[in-house]
Short mmCIF file of C-alpha atoms in Angstrom, two decimals:
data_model
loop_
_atom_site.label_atom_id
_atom_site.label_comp_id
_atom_site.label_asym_id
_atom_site.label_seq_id
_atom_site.Cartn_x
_atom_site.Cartn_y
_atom_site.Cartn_z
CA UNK A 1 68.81 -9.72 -1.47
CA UNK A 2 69.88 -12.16 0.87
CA UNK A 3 67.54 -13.88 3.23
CA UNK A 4 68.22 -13.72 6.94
CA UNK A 5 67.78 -17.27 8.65
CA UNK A 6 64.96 -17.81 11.04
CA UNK A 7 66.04 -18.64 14.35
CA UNK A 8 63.38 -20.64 16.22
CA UNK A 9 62.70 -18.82 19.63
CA UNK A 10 62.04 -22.79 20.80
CA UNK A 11 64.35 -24.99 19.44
CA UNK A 12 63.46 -28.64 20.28
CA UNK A 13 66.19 -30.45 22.53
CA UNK A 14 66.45 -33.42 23.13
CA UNK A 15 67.60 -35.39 26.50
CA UNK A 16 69.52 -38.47 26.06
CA UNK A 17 67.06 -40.69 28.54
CA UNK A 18 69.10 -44.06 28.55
CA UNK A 19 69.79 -43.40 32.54
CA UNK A 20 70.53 -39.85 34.77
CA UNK A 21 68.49 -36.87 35.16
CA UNK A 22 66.41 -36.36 32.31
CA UNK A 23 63.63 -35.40 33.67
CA UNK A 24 65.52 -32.53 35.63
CA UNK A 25 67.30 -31.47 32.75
CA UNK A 26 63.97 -30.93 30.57
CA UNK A 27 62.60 -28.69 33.32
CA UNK A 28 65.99 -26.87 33.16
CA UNK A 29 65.86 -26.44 29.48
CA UNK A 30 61.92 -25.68 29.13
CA UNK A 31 62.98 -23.13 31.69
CA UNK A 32 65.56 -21.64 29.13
CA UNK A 33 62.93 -21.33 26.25
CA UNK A 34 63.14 -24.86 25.06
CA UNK A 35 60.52 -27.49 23.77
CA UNK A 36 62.47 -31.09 24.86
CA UNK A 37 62.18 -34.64 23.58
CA UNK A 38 63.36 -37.56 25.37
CA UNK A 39 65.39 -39.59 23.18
CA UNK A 40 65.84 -43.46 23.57
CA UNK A 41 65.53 -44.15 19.49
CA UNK A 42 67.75 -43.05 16.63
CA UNK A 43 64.31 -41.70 15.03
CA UNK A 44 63.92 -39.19 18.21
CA UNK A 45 67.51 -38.22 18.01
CA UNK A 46 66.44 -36.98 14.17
CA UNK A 47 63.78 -34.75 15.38
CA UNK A 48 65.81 -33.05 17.84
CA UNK A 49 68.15 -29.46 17.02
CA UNK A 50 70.22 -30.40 19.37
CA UNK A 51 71.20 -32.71 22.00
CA UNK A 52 72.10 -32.88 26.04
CA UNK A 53 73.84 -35.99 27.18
CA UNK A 54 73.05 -36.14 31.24
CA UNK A 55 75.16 -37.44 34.47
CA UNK A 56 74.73 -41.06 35.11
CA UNK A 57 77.77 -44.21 35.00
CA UNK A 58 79.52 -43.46 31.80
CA UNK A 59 80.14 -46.97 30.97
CA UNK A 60 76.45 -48.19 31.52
CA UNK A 61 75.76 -45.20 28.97
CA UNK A 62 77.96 -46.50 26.30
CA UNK A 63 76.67 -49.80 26.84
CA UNK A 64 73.12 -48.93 26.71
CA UNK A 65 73.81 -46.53 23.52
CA UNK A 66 75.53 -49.59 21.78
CA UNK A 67 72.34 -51.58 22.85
CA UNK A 68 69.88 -49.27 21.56
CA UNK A 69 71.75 -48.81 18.43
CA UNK A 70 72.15 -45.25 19.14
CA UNK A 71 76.31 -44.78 18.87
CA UNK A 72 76.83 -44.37 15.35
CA UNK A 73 73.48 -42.21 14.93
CA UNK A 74 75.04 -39.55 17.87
CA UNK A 75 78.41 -39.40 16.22
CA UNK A 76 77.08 -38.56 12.58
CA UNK A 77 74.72 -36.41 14.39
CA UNK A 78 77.49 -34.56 16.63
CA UNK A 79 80.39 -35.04 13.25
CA UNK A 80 77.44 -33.23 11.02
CA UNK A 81 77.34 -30.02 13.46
CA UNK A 82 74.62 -30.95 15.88
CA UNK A 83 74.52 -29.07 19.02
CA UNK A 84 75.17 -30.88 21.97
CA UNK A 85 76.14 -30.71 25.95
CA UNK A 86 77.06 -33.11 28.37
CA UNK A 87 77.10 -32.69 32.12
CA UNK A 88 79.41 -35.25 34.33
CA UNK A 89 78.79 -38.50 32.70
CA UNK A 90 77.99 -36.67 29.84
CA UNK A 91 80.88 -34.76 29.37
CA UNK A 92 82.97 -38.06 29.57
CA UNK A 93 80.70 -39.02 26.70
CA UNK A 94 81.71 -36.32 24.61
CA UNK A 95 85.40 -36.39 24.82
CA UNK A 96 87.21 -37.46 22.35
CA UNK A 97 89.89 -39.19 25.11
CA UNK A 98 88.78 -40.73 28.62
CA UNK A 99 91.08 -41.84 31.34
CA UNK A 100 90.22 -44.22 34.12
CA UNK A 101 87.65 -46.12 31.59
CA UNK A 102 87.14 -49.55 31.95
CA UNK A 103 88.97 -51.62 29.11
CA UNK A 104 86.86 -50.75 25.69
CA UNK A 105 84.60 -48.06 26.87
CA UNK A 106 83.86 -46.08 23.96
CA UNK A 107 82.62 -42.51 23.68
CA UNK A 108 80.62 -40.19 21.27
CA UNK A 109 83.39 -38.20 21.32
CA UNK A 110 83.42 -34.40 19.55
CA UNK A 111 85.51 -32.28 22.01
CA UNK A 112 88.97 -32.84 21.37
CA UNK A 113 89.88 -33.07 25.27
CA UNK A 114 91.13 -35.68 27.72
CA UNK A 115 89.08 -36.55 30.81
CA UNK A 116 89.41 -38.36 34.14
CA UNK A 117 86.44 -40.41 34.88
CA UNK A 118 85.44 -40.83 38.35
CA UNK A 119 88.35 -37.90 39.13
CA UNK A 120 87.18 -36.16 42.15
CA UNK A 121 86.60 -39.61 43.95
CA UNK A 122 83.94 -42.06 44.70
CA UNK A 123 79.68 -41.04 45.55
CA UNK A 124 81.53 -40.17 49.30
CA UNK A 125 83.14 -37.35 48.16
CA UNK A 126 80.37 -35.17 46.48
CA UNK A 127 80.90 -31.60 46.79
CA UNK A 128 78.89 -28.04 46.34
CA UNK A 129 81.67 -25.25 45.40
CA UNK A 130 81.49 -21.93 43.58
CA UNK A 131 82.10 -22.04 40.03
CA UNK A 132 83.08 -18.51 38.01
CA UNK A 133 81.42 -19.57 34.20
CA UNK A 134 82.64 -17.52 31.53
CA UNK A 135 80.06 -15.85 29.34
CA UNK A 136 77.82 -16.39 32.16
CA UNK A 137 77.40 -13.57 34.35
CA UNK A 138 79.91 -12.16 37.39
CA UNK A 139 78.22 -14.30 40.21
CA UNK A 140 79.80 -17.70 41.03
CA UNK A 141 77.38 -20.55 39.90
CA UNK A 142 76.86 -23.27 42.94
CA UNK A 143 78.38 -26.03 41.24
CA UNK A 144 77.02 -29.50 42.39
CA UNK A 145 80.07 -32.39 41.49
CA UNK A 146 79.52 -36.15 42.19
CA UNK A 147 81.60 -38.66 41.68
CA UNK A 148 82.76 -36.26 38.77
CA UNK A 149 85.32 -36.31 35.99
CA UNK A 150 87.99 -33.38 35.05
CA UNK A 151 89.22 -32.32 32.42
CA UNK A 152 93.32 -33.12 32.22
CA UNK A 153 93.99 -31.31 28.94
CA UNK A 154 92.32 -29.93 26.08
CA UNK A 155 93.58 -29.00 22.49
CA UNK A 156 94.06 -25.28 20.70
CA UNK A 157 90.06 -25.13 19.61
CA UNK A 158 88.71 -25.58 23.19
CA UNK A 159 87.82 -23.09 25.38
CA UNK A 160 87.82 -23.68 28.99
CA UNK A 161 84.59 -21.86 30.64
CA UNK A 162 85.41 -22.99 34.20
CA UNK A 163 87.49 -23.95 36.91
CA UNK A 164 87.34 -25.49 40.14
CA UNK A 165 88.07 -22.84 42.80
CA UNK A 166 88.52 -24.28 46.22
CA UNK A 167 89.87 -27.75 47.83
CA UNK A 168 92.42 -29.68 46.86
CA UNK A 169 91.64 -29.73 42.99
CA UNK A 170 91.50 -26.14 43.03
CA UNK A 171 92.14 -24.82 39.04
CA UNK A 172 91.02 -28.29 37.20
CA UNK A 173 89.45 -27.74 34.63
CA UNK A 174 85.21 -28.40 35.03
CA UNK A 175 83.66 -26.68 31.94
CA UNK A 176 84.62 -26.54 28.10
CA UNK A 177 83.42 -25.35 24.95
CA UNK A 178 84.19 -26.65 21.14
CA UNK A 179 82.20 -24.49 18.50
CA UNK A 180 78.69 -26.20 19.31
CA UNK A 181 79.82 -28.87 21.35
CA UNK A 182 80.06 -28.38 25.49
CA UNK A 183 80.40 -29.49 28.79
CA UNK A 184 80.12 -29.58 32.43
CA UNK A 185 82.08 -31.72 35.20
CA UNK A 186 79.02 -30.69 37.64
CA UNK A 187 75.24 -30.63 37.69
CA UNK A 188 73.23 -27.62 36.84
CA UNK A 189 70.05 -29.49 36.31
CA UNK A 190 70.02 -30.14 39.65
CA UNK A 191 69.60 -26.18 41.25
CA UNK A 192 67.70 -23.52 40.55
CA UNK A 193 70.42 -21.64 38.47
CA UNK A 194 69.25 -22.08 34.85
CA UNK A 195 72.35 -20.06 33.55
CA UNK A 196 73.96 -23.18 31.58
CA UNK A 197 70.69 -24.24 30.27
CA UNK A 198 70.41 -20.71 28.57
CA UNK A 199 73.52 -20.42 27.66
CA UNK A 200 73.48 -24.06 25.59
CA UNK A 201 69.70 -23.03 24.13
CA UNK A 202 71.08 -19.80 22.80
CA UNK A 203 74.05 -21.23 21.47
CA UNK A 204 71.63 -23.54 19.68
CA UNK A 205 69.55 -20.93 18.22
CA UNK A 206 72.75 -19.12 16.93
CA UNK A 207 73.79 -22.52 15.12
CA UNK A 208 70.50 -22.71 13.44
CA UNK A 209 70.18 -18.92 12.21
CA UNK A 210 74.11 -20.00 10.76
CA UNK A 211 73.61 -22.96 9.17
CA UNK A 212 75.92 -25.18 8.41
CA UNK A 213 78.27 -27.71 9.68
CA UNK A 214 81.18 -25.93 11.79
CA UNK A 215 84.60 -26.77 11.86
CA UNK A 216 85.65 -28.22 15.15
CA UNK A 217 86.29 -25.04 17.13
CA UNK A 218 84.29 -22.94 15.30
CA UNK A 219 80.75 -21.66 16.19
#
């Protein structure tokens, strides 16, 4: 008889604390059943399930990364089938194209997508707008965007969870999924709405009671 996997009820995630709101993102993900480890080291990165990658300046994060020699751990990590999720800076990190990058800035890469940093304008044009999330309930999430990328175009395994739904830039894209990969233009660490933070730790458990490395657009 086959056994059944164990899925841990608290998976350990950690928050990539090189610069952004880590310490607002652990609350969030405690919040969602998680235990969290801040992660500055490639030997925290191997005691974490899975990974979130918070907002901050995209280019001091690939920078700092490089410096910390944390690059090449986080793309074996994310190429082997870790979980991970990115909001605003972080989701530049985890596209596999940027636009609007300085020259060389590098990402971790995983999401087979192309994204404008910087895309809804400079700190001066931060927003709050409603957000429909799929997979995440019927009522609008308050989506808090600043200085905050978009997604341009994504490929055939990507699934787009979100769009923007008022202004100007009404219909970009702002949220994405890729098997165990994901990501958020805005900043749900920074309300009260722990919907994406539950939504990432359960897709974490489900990874670990499947085992395995996915295929890129698989779960």
């Amino acid at each position: 008889m086959t056994a059944v996997p164990t899925v841990p009820s608290e998976p350990t995630i950690g928050v990539l604390a090189l610069q952004g709101d880590v310490r607002e993102h652990a609350r969030a993900l405690q919040a969602a059943g998680a235990r969290t480890l801040a992660v500055r080291r490639p030997g925290e990165l191997e005691r974490c399930d899975a990974l979130v990658i918070p907002g901050g300046e995209s280019t001091t994060m690939w920078r700092l990364a490089r410096a910390f020699e944390l690059l090449e751990p986080l793309r074996k990590r994310i190429e082997a089938g870790m979980p991970a999720y990115g909001s605003c800076a972080g989701m530049i990190m985890l596209a596999d194209r940027i636009r609007g990058g300085v020259a060389g800035q590098e990402t971790i890469g995983g999401i087979d997508m192309t994204v404008r940093r910087n895309a809804f304008g400079r700190q001066v044009d931060s927003f709050e707008s409603p957000v429909r999330l799929a997979g995440m309930g019927d009522t609008p999430y308050h989506a808090v965007f600043i200085r905050a990328p978009w997604v341009e175009s994504v490929g055939d395994g990507v699934e787009v969870l979100g769009r923007a739904e008022s202004g100007p830039n009404a219909g970009r894209i702002v949220a994405v999924r890729q098997g165990r990969l994901m990501a958020t233009a805005f900043h749900p660490e920074l309300t009260g709405d722990f919907r994406v933070h539950r939504y990432f730790a359960d897709l974490v458990r489900r990874a670990a009671a499947g085992g395995g490395s996915p295929m890129r657009g698989s779960e």
